Amino acid sequence: MSLFENVPARFGTRSVKWDLVKSLYGADDVLPMWVADMDFTAPKPVIDALTKRVQHGVFGYTFTDPPLHKSIKNWIKKRHDWDISASSLLFSPGVVTTLHMAVQTFTSPNDSILIQTPVYPPFYDLVKKHDRQLITNSLVLKNNRYEIDFVDFEEKLKTGVKAFIFCNPHNPVGRVWSKSEVETIANLCMKYNVLILSDEIHADLIYQGNKHIPIGSLSEKVNAMTITCMSPTKTFNLAGLQVSYAIVPDQNMREKLSEFSQKQGLTMLNTLGITALDAAYSEGEPWLDELMTVLQHNRDLVTEAFKNRNEISIIETEGTYLIWMDCRNMGLIHNDLKMFMQEKAKVGLNDGISFGDDGNGFMRMNIACPSALVEEGTNRIIQALDNYL
C-alpha cells in the first residue's frame, strides 16, 4: 500500500475538495470527505507521459487516433469482456457533458426522462434544465442493500418515457448491478422503446465478488439503443484533465450526437487529457489493482467501525469509492444532521438530500484517501455520536 499511504499537499492547488473547505463548511478544521476525487497521485506512467508531453513545450491542436482507440478497446475488452468498435467512439470533456448533449439531441421539451433515486445530483439537472419531465423510480433498501423495484420501473416506462439515465455502478448507493438486473432493465427499455443513457464512469472501481456488466455488452440489439459513457477520470484520479468517451454503435445516433457536439463548439479534446487517457489504459492497471486493495480495506474499516452502532448503518458497498451512510436512527431532521457532521464531528460529507428526497437522512463519504484519514474521519463521527447524542 506504499503508493497510497500519504496525502499529497493539495492546499493551494485550487482544489475544490480542500481549498473550499472553509467557504463550504464554515471552518478550516473540517476534514473533507465529499467531492468524488481521490487524495492519491495518479499512476507513475501517467505522470511520466504528462511530464514528457509538457516538456515537449508545444500544445497545438490535437486529435484522437487509432492507437488511442486501440488503448480504449483493449481496456474495455480486458476489464469488462466487451468487444467494441473503434468507429463507435465519440469523445467529450466529461460524462455529464455527453449526457447533456444526448438529452438535447434525442429528446424534446416536455418529454419524460426516468432516473433511479437517490442518485448523482447532476441527473436531476440533466432533466430539469432542458425542460424535460422528471420521472423517478425509487430504489428500495432491503437488508442494508438497495434493489430495483421493477414493477414500478415498468409502470413508469408505460407512461411514455423517452429516455432512461442509468447509473451503473450506482452513485451513491454503491450497487454494482447484477447481470440479471441489467438484463431486466434492457428488456423493459426495449419493450417500451426507451433510449438508455448509461453512466458507467465507476465501471473500473469494483470490489471482489462483483462484476460490472456494461449494459451495451448484452446484445447488439441493446447496444443499438444505448449510449454508454465511460472515462478514465474516476479510475485514475484524472478528473481535472476533462476527458471522456461515449460508445455509440448506432451510426445514425452517433452522427446526430456528433453534429450536436460540433454545434456546441466541442470539436477536440484537451491535449493532456488525451495523453493521460492513453497512458492510464496502456500502463495503469497495476496501480489500479493496488488501489482496489486499499479501497476495499477502507470500505471494510468504515463498515467495521459502525457495525455495533445503532445510530448509523453503512450500506453494503459493491463498487465506487463512495460510502452511503444511513443516519436516520440519529433522530435528526436533515439540516440538523448536516450541521452535526460539519460542526460536531468536523467531517465534510455530501448531504444525502442533494441526491433527491430518497436521500433524506443519509450522508455520503468519500474513502479514496489514505487509510489513516478514513480512520480519522470515522473516529471523529463516532466521538461526536458519543459526546452529543
Coordinates of C-alpha atoms in Angstrom, one line a residue:
M1 CA 0.0 0.0 0.0
S2 CA 3.1 2.3 -0.1
L3 CA 1.8 4.3 -3.1
F4 CA -1.3 5.2 -1.1
E5 CA -0.2 6.0 2.4
N6 CA 0.4 9.7 2.2
V7 CA -1.8 12.6 1.1
P8 CA -0.2 14.9 -1.4
A9 CA -0.4 18.5 -0.2
R10 CA -3.4 19.8 -2.0
F11 CA -3.9 23.1 -0.4
G12 CA -3.1 26.0 -2.7
T13 CA -3.8 23.9 -5.8
R14 CA -7.3 25.3 -6.4
S15 CA -8.6 22.0 -5.2
V16 CA -12.4 22.0 -4.9
K17 CA -12.1 19.4 -2.1
W18 CA -9.5 21.1 0.1
D19 CA -9.3 24.8 -0.8
L20 CA -13.0 25.4 -0.5
V21 CA -13.4 23.7 3.0
K22 CA -13.9 27.0 4.9
S23 CA -16.3 28.5 2.4
L24 CA -18.4 25.4 2.2
Y25 CA -18.3 24.2 5.9
G26 CA -17.7 27.4 7.8
A27 CA -14.4 26.3 9.4
D28 CA -11.0 25.3 8.2
D29 CA -10.7 22.3 10.6
V30 CA -13.3 20.2 8.8
L31 CA -11.9 17.0 7.2
P32 CA -13.1 17.0 3.6
M33 CA -14.5 13.6 2.6
W34 CA -17.0 14.6 0.0
V35 CA -16.3 15.5 -3.7
A36 CA -15.5 12.4 -5.8
D37 CA -11.9 12.7 -6.5
M38 CA -9.0 10.9 -4.7
D39 CA -6.3 12.0 -2.4
F40 CA -3.8 9.9 -4.3
T41 CA -1.4 10.8 -7.0
A42 CA -2.1 9.4 -10.4
P43 CA -0.1 6.3 -11.7
K44 CA 3.5 7.0 -12.4
P45 CA 3.2 6.0 -16.1
V46 CA 0.5 8.7 -16.5
I47 CA 2.7 11.3 -14.7
D48 CA 5.7 10.4 -16.8
A49 CA 3.7 10.6 -20.0
L50 CA 2.3 14.0 -19.0
T51 CA 5.7 15.3 -18.0
K52 CA 7.2 14.2 -21.3
R53 CA 4.3 15.9 -23.2
V54 CA 4.7 19.1 -21.2
Q55 CA 8.5 19.2 -21.7
H56 CA 7.8 19.0 -25.5
G57 CA 6.5 22.5 -25.0
V58 CA 4.1 22.8 -27.9
F59 CA 0.4 22.5 -27.2
G60 CA -1.2 22.9 -30.6
Y61 CA -4.4 21.3 -31.9
T62 CA -4.6 17.6 -31.1
F63 CA -6.7 14.8 -32.5
T64 CA -7.6 11.3 -31.4
D65 CA -6.1 8.5 -33.5
P66 CA -6.2 4.7 -34.0
P67 CA -3.6 3.9 -31.3
L68 CA -5.7 5.8 -28.8
H69 CA -8.8 4.0 -29.9
K70 CA -6.9 0.7 -29.6
S71 CA -6.0 1.5 -26.0
I72 CA -9.7 2.1 -25.2
K73 CA -10.8 -1.1 -27.0
N74 CA -8.1 -3.2 -25.2
W75 CA -9.0 -1.8 -21.8
I76 CA -12.7 -2.5 -22.2
K77 CA -12.1 -5.9 -23.5
K78 CA -9.7 -6.9 -20.7
R79 CA -11.6 -5.3 -17.8
H80 CA -15.2 -5.8 -19.0
D81 CA -15.0 -8.6 -21.6
W82 CA -16.7 -6.4 -24.1
D83 CA -15.6 -6.0 -27.8
I84 CA -16.4 -2.5 -29.0
S85 CA -15.7 -1.0 -32.4
A86 CA -13.4 2.0 -32.7
S87 CA -15.9 3.6 -35.0
S88 CA -18.5 3.7 -32.2
L89 CA -16.4 6.1 -30.1
L90 CA -17.2 9.8 -29.6
F91 CA -15.2 12.0 -27.2
S92 CA -16.1 14.8 -24.9
P93 CA -14.7 16.7 -21.9
G94 CA -16.9 14.7 -19.5
V95 CA -19.6 12.1 -19.0
V96 CA -22.1 14.7 -17.8
T97 CA -21.3 16.8 -20.8
T98 CA -22.1 13.9 -23.1
L99 CA -25.4 13.2 -21.2
H100 CA -26.5 16.8 -21.5
M101 CA -25.9 16.7 -25.3
A102 CA -27.6 13.3 -25.6
V103 CA -30.7 14.6 -23.7
Q104 CA -30.9 17.6 -26.1
T105 CA -30.2 15.6 -29.2
F106 CA -32.6 12.7 -28.7
T107 CA -35.5 14.1 -26.6
S108 CA -37.7 17.2 -26.9
P109 CA -39.0 19.7 -24.3
N110 CA -41.7 18.1 -22.1
D111 CA -40.5 14.6 -22.9
S112 CA -40.3 12.3 -19.9
I113 CA -36.9 11.0 -18.7
L114 CA -36.6 8.4 -16.0
I115 CA -33.9 8.2 -13.3
Q116 CA -33.5 5.9 -10.3
T117 CA -33.2 7.7 -6.9
P118 CA -31.4 8.6 -4.8
V119 CA -28.9 9.4 -7.5
Y120 CA -26.0 11.6 -8.5
P121 CA -27.3 15.2 -8.4
P122 CA -26.5 16.2 -12.0
F123 CA -29.0 13.7 -13.2
Y124 CA -31.7 16.0 -12.0
D125 CA -30.2 18.9 -13.8
L126 CA -30.0 16.8 -17.0
V127 CA -33.7 16.6 -17.0
K128 CA -34.9 19.9 -15.5
K129 CA -32.5 22.3 -17.1
H130 CA -33.7 21.2 -20.6
D131 CA -37.4 21.5 -19.7
R132 CA -38.0 17.7 -19.7
Q133 CA -40.3 15.9 -17.3
L134 CA -38.6 14.2 -14.4
I135 CA -39.9 10.7 -13.7
T136 CA -38.4 8.8 -10.7
N137 CA -38.1 5.1 -9.9
S138 CA -37.1 4.9 -6.2
L139 CA -34.6 2.2 -5.3
V140 CA -35.7 0.0 -2.4
L141 CA -33.5 -0.6 0.6
K142 CA -33.7 -4.2 1.8
N143 CA -31.4 -5.7 4.4
N144 CA -28.9 -2.9 4.1
R145 CA -28.7 -3.3 0.3
Y146 CA -30.5 -1.5 -2.5
E147 CA -32.7 -3.2 -5.1
I148 CA -34.7 -2.1 -8.1
D149 CA -38.5 -2.0 -7.9
F150 CA -39.1 -3.4 -11.4
V151 CA -42.9 -3.3 -11.1
D152 CA -42.7 0.5 -10.5
F153 CA -39.9 0.7 -13.2
E154 CA -42.2 -0.8 -15.8
E155 CA -45.2 1.2 -14.8
K156 CA -43.1 4.4 -15.2
L157 CA -41.9 3.3 -18.6
K158 CA -45.5 2.7 -19.7
T159 CA -46.3 6.4 -19.3
G160 CA -44.3 7.3 -22.4
V161 CA -40.8 7.7 -21.1
K162 CA -38.4 8.7 -23.9
A163 CA -35.0 8.1 -22.2
F164 CA -33.7 6.3 -19.1
I165 CA -30.5 7.6 -17.4
F166 CA -28.8 4.6 -15.9
C167 CA -26.2 4.8 -13.2
N168 CA -24.1 1.6 -13.3
P169 CA -22.3 1.2 -10.9
H170 CA -24.6 3.3 -8.8
N171 CA -23.6 6.6 -7.2
P172 CA -24.3 7.0 -4.2
V173 CA -25.7 3.6 -3.1
G174 CA -22.7 1.6 -4.2
R175 CA -24.6 -1.2 -6.1
V176 CA -22.9 -3.0 -9.0
W177 CA -26.0 -4.2 -10.8
S178 CA -26.0 -7.9 -11.5
K179 CA -26.3 -9.4 -15.0
S180 CA -29.9 -10.4 -14.2
E181 CA -30.8 -6.8 -13.1
V182 CA -29.1 -5.3 -16.1
E183 CA -30.9 -7.7 -18.5
T184 CA -34.3 -6.9 -17.0
I185 CA -33.7 -3.2 -17.4
A186 CA -32.6 -3.7 -21.0
N187 CA -35.5 -5.9 -21.9
L188 CA -38.0 -3.4 -20.4
C189 CA -36.4 -0.5 -22.2
M190 CA -36.6 -2.4 -25.5
K191 CA -40.2 -3.3 -24.8
Y192 CA -41.2 0.3 -24.5
N193 CA -38.7 1.7 -27.0
V194 CA -36.8 3.8 -24.4
L195 CA -33.3 5.1 -25.1
I196 CA -30.7 4.1 -22.5
L197 CA -28.1 6.7 -21.4
S198 CA -25.7 4.7 -19.3
D199 CA -23.3 6.5 -17.0
E200 CA -20.6 3.9 -16.3
I201 CA -17.8 6.2 -15.1
H202 CA -17.3 4.0 -12.0
A203 CA -17.0 0.8 -14.0
D204 CA -13.4 0.0 -13.1
L205 CA -13.9 0.5 -9.3
I206 CA -15.4 -2.8 -8.4
Y207 CA -14.8 -4.8 -5.2
Q208 CA -14.1 -8.5 -5.1
G209 CA -17.1 -10.8 -5.6
N210 CA -18.8 -8.4 -8.0
K211 CA -18.6 -7.8 -11.7
H212 CA -19.5 -4.8 -13.8
I213 CA -21.8 -5.6 -16.7
P214 CA -21.9 -2.8 -19.3
I215 CA -25.5 -2.7 -20.5
G216 CA -24.4 -2.3 -24.1
S217 CA -22.5 -5.6 -23.9
L218 CA -25.7 -7.7 -23.5
S219 CA -26.5 -7.9 -27.2
E220 CA -26.3 -5.9 -30.5
K221 CA -29.9 -5.0 -30.1
V222 CA -29.4 -3.5 -26.7
N223 CA -26.2 -1.8 -27.8
A224 CA -28.0 -0.2 -30.7
M225 CA -30.4 1.6 -28.3
T226 CA -27.7 2.6 -25.8
I227 CA -25.2 5.4 -25.3
T228 CA -22.6 4.2 -22.9
C229 CA -20.5 6.9 -21.2
M230 CA -17.1 6.0 -19.8
S231 CA -13.9 7.7 -18.7
P232 CA -10.5 7.0 -17.0
T233 CA -11.0 10.1 -14.8
K234 CA -12.6 8.4 -11.7
T235 CA -10.5 5.3 -12.1
F236 CA -7.1 7.1 -12.2
N237 CA -7.9 10.4 -10.5
L238 CA -7.7 12.5 -13.6
A239 CA -11.0 14.5 -13.3
G240 CA -9.3 17.9 -13.8
L241 CA -8.0 16.8 -17.2
Q242 CA -11.6 16.5 -18.5
V243 CA -11.5 13.6 -20.9
S244 CA -14.3 11.0 -21.6
Y245 CA -15.8 9.0 -24.4
A246 CA -19.1 7.6 -25.4
I247 CA -19.7 4.3 -27.1
V248 CA -22.5 4.8 -29.7
P249 CA -22.7 1.9 -32.1
D250 CA -25.8 3.1 -34.0
Q251 CA -24.4 5.2 -36.9
N252 CA -27.5 7.4 -37.1
M253 CA -27.4 8.2 -33.4
R254 CA -23.7 8.7 -33.5
E255 CA -23.9 11.2 -36.4
K256 CA -26.6 13.1 -34.7
L257 CA -24.8 13.3 -31.4
S258 CA -21.6 14.3 -33.1
E259 CA -23.4 17.0 -35.1
F260 CA -24.8 18.4 -31.9
S261 CA -21.4 18.4 -30.2
Q262 CA -19.9 20.3 -33.1
K263 CA -22.7 22.9 -32.8
Q264 CA -21.6 23.5 -29.2
G265 CA -18.0 24.0 -30.4
L266 CA -16.8 20.8 -28.8
T267 CA -14.6 19.7 -31.6
M268 CA -11.5 18.4 -29.8
L269 CA -10.1 17.1 -26.5
N270 CA -7.6 18.6 -24.1
T271 CA -4.1 17.6 -25.2
L272 CA -3.1 16.5 -21.8
G273 CA -6.3 14.6 -21.3
I274 CA -5.6 12.5 -24.4
T275 CA -2.1 11.8 -23.1
A276 CA -3.3 10.7 -19.7
L277 CA -6.1 8.5 -21.1
D278 CA -3.7 6.6 -23.4
A279 CA -1.1 6.1 -20.6
A280 CA -3.6 5.1 -18.0
Y281 CA -5.2 2.5 -20.2
S282 CA -1.9 1.2 -21.5
E283 CA 0.1 1.1 -18.3
G284 CA -2.1 1.9 -15.3
E285 CA -3.5 -1.5 -14.5
P286 CA -1.0 -2.4 -11.7
W287 CA -1.8 0.9 -10.0
L288 CA -5.5 0.3 -10.2
D289 CA -5.2 -3.2 -8.8
E290 CA -3.3 -1.8 -5.8
L291 CA -5.8 1.0 -5.4
M292 CA -8.7 -1.5 -5.2
T293 CA -6.9 -3.3 -2.3
V294 CA -6.6 0.0 -0.5
L295 CA -10.2 0.9 -1.2
Q296 CA -11.5 -2.4 -0.1
H297 CA -9.5 -2.1 3.2
N298 CA -11.0 1.4 3.7
R299 CA -14.5 0.2 3.0
D300 CA -14.2 -2.6 5.4
L301 CA -12.7 -0.3 8.0
V302 CA -15.7 2.0 7.9
T303 CA -18.2 -0.9 7.9
E304 CA -16.5 -2.5 10.9
A305 CA -16.3 0.8 12.8
F306 CA -20.1 1.3 12.7
K307 CA -21.0 -2.4 12.9
N308 CA -22.2 -2.2 16.5
R309 CA -23.6 1.4 16.4
N310 CA -27.3 1.9 16.3
E311 CA -27.2 5.5 15.1
I312 CA -25.6 4.9 11.7
S313 CA -25.7 1.9 9.3
I314 CA -23.3 1.5 6.4
I315 CA -25.0 0.4 3.2
E316 CA -23.4 -2.6 1.6
T317 CA -20.9 -1.2 -1.0
E318 CA -20.1 -3.3 -4.1
G319 CA -18.4 -0.6 -6.2
T320 CA -17.2 3.1 -6.3
Y321 CA -15.1 4.7 -3.5
L322 CA -18.3 6.3 -2.0
I323 CA -19.9 5.1 1.2
W324 CA -23.7 5.7 1.7
M325 CA -24.4 6.1 5.4
D326 CA -27.9 5.6 6.8
C327 CA -28.2 8.1 9.6
R328 CA -31.9 8.0 10.1
N329 CA -31.7 6.4 13.6
M330 CA -29.9 9.5 14.8
G331 CA -33.3 11.1 15.0
L332 CA -32.2 14.4 13.5
I333 CA -34.0 16.3 10.7
H334 CA -31.8 16.6 7.7
N335 CA -30.4 20.1 8.2
D336 CA -29.5 19.2 11.8
L337 CA -27.8 16.0 10.6
K338 CA -25.8 18.1 8.1
M339 CA -24.8 20.5 10.9
F340 CA -23.9 17.7 13.3
M341 CA -21.4 16.2 10.8
Q342 CA -19.7 19.5 10.0
E343 CA -19.9 21.3 13.4
K344 CA -19.7 18.5 15.9
A345 CA -17.9 15.7 14.0
K346 CA -15.9 18.2 11.9
V347 CA -16.2 16.0 8.8
G348 CA -17.3 17.3 5.5
L349 CA -19.6 14.8 3.8
N350 CA -22.1 15.1 1.0
D351 CA -25.6 15.9 2.1
G352 CA -27.8 13.0 1.3
I353 CA -30.8 15.1 0.3
S354 CA -28.8 16.5 -2.5
F355 CA -29.3 13.1 -4.1
G356 CA -33.0 13.6 -4.0
D357 CA -35.8 13.2 -1.4
D358 CA -34.9 9.5 -1.1
G359 CA -31.6 10.6 0.4
N360 CA -33.2 12.3 3.3
G361 CA -31.4 11.1 6.5
F362 CA -28.4 9.8 4.6
M363 CA -24.8 11.1 4.1
R364 CA -22.1 10.2 1.5
M365 CA -18.5 9.6 2.5
N366 CA -15.5 9.5 0.1
I367 CA -13.0 6.9 1.2
A368 CA -10.5 7.4 -1.7
C369 CA -7.8 8.7 0.7
P370 CA -5.1 7.1 2.9
S371 CA -6.5 4.7 5.5
A372 CA -5.3 6.9 8.3
L373 CA -7.6 9.7 7.0
V374 CA -10.5 7.3 6.7
E375 CA -9.9 6.2 10.3
E376 CA -9.6 9.8 11.5
G377 CA -12.9 10.8 9.8
T378 CA -14.7 7.7 11.1
N379 CA -13.4 8.3 14.6
R380 CA -14.5 11.9 14.5
I381 CA -18.0 10.8 13.8
I382 CA -18.1 8.1 16.4
Q383 CA -16.7 10.5 19.1
A384 CA -19.3 13.1 18.1
L385 CA -22.0 10.5 18.5
D386 CA -20.7 9.6 22.0
N387 CA -20.4 13.3 23.0
Y388 CA -23.5 14.8 21.6
L389 CA -26.2 12.2 21.2

